[in-house]
PDB file of C-alpha atoms in Angstrom:
ATOM      1  CA  MET A   1     -15.095 -73.121 -15.102  1.00 81.00           C
ATOM      2  CA  ASP A   2     -12.281 -75.208 -15.851  1.00 89.00           C
ATOM      3  CA  PHE A   3      -9.584 -74.358 -18.228  1.00 92.00           C
ATOM      4  CA  HIS A   4      -7.007 -76.240 -20.474  1.00 95.00           C
ATOM      5  CA  ASP A   5      -3.805 -74.628 -21.378  1.00 93.00           C
ATOM      6  CA  ILE A   6      -1.543 -75.928 -24.463  1.00 91.00           C
ATOM      7  CA  PRO A   7       1.914 -74.920 -24.008  1.00 88.00           C
ATOM      8  CA  TYR A   8       3.943 -73.770 -27.171  1.00 86.00           C
ATOM      9  CA  ALA A   9       7.010 -75.198 -25.776  1.00 82.00           C
ATOM     10  CA  ALA A  10       7.565 -78.938 -24.861  1.00 84.00           C
ATOM     11  CA  THR A  11       7.465 -79.677 -21.137  1.00 87.00           C
ATOM     12  CA  SER A  12      10.076 -81.490 -19.053  1.00 91.00           C
ATOM     13  CA  PRO A  13      10.193 -84.434 -17.136  1.00 94.00           C
ATOM     14  CA  TYR A  14       9.579 -82.316 -14.223  1.00 94.00           C
ATOM     15  CA  CYS A  15       6.213 -81.235 -15.118  1.00 94.00           C
ATOM     16  CA  ARG A  16       3.505 -81.848 -12.326  1.00 94.00           C
ATOM     17  CA  CYS A  17       0.562 -80.568 -14.568  1.00 94.00           C
ATOM     18  CA  LYS A  18      -2.216 -83.195 -15.279  1.00 95.00           C
ATOM     19  CA  LEU A  19      -2.238 -83.859 -19.033  1.00 94.00           C
ATOM     20  CA  GLN A  20      -5.823 -83.743 -20.789  1.00 94.00           C
ATOM     21  CA  THR A  21      -7.183 -85.709 -23.629  1.00 93.00           C
ATOM     22  CA  CYS A  22      -7.131 -82.761 -25.704  1.00 93.00           C
ATOM     23  CA  GLY A  23      -3.177 -82.400 -25.194  1.00 91.00           C
ATOM     24  CA  GLY A  24      -3.733 -79.586 -22.956  1.00 93.00           C
ATOM     25  CA  LEU A  25      -2.921 -79.085 -19.440  1.00 94.00           C
ATOM     26  CA  THR A  26      -4.452 -78.374 -16.173  1.00 94.00           C
ATOM     27  CA  ILE A  27      -1.976 -76.144 -14.597  1.00 91.00           C
ATOM     28  CA  ASN A  28      -0.450 -77.123 -11.417  1.00 92.00           C
ATOM     29  CA  PRO A  29       0.524 -73.726  -9.677  1.00 90.00           C
ATOM     30  CA  ASP A  30       3.820 -75.400  -8.231  1.00 91.00           C
ATOM     31  CA  CYS A  31       4.926 -77.058 -11.625  1.00 92.00           C
ATOM     32  CA  PRO A  32       8.510 -76.115 -12.422  1.00 91.00           C
ATOM     33  CA  ASP A  33       7.452 -75.679 -16.170  1.00 89.00           C
ATOM     34  CA  HIS A  34       4.063 -73.961 -16.347  1.00 90.00           C
ATOM     35  CA  GLY A  35       3.531 -73.007 -12.489  1.00 86.00           C
ATOM     36  CA  ASN A  36       2.959 -69.335 -11.208  1.00 80.00           C
ATOM     37  CA  LYS A  37       6.552 -68.119 -11.293  1.00 77.00           C
ATOM     38  CA  LYS A  38       7.014 -69.329 -14.973  1.00 77.00           C
ATOM     39  CA  ASN A  39       3.838 -68.124 -16.665  1.00 75.00           C
ATOM     40  CA  PRO A  40       4.909 -69.532 -20.264  1.00 78.00           C
ATOM     41  CA  ALA A  41       3.146 -68.802 -23.335  1.00 79.00           C
ATOM     42  CA  MET A  42       0.135 -70.855 -23.799  1.00 87.00           C
ATOM     43  CA  GLU A  43      -3.322 -71.188 -25.631  1.00 89.00           C
ATOM     44  CA  ARG A  44      -6.280 -71.399 -23.324  1.00 91.00           C
ATOM     45  CA  HIS A  45      -9.315 -72.971 -23.867  1.00 92.00           C
ATOM     46  CA  THR A  46     -12.517 -73.659 -21.888  1.00 94.00           C
ATOM     47  CA  ALA A  47     -12.736 -77.397 -20.797  1.00 94.00           C
ATOM     48  CA  GLY A  48     -14.971 -79.427 -23.188  1.00 93.00           C
ATOM     49  CA  ASN A  49     -15.592 -76.470 -25.489  1.00 94.00           C
ATOM     50  CA  GLU A  50     -15.681 -76.885 -29.358  1.00 94.00           C
ATOM     51  CA  ARG A  51     -11.849 -76.033 -29.179  1.00 93.00           C
ATOM     52  CA  CYS A  52     -11.372 -78.592 -26.595  1.00 92.00           C
ATOM     53  CA  GLN A  53     -13.254 -81.381 -28.620  1.00 94.00           C
ATOM     54  CA  GLN A  54     -11.391 -80.279 -31.736  1.00 93.00           C
ATOM     55  CA  LEU A  55      -8.031 -80.783 -30.022  1.00 91.00           C
ATOM     56  CA  THR A  56      -9.162 -83.911 -28.663  1.00 91.00           C
ATOM     57  CA  LYS A  57     -10.027 -85.485 -32.048  1.00 91.00           C
ATOM     58  CA  GLU A  58      -6.414 -84.347 -33.337  1.00 89.00           C
ATOM     59  CA  ASN A  59      -4.728 -85.823 -30.541  1.00 83.00           C
ATOM     60  CA  THR A  60      -6.032 -89.314 -30.858  1.00 75.00           C
ATOM     61  CA  ARG A  61      -5.496 -89.828 -34.522  1.00 66.00           C
TER      62      ARG A  61
END
């Protein structure tokens, strides 16, 4: 199962995570902003579920 994580804070230009159409990220463990060592606060949702679809609609307006 794939997850998307939406950070509550802005990302830096050094972010290595993959941006999704919902505005969430697929986390890269080595990312200096979101990787395993940082563990920032994020909203997590399952890729393609109702919340992901809602965020995608909001993100494409």
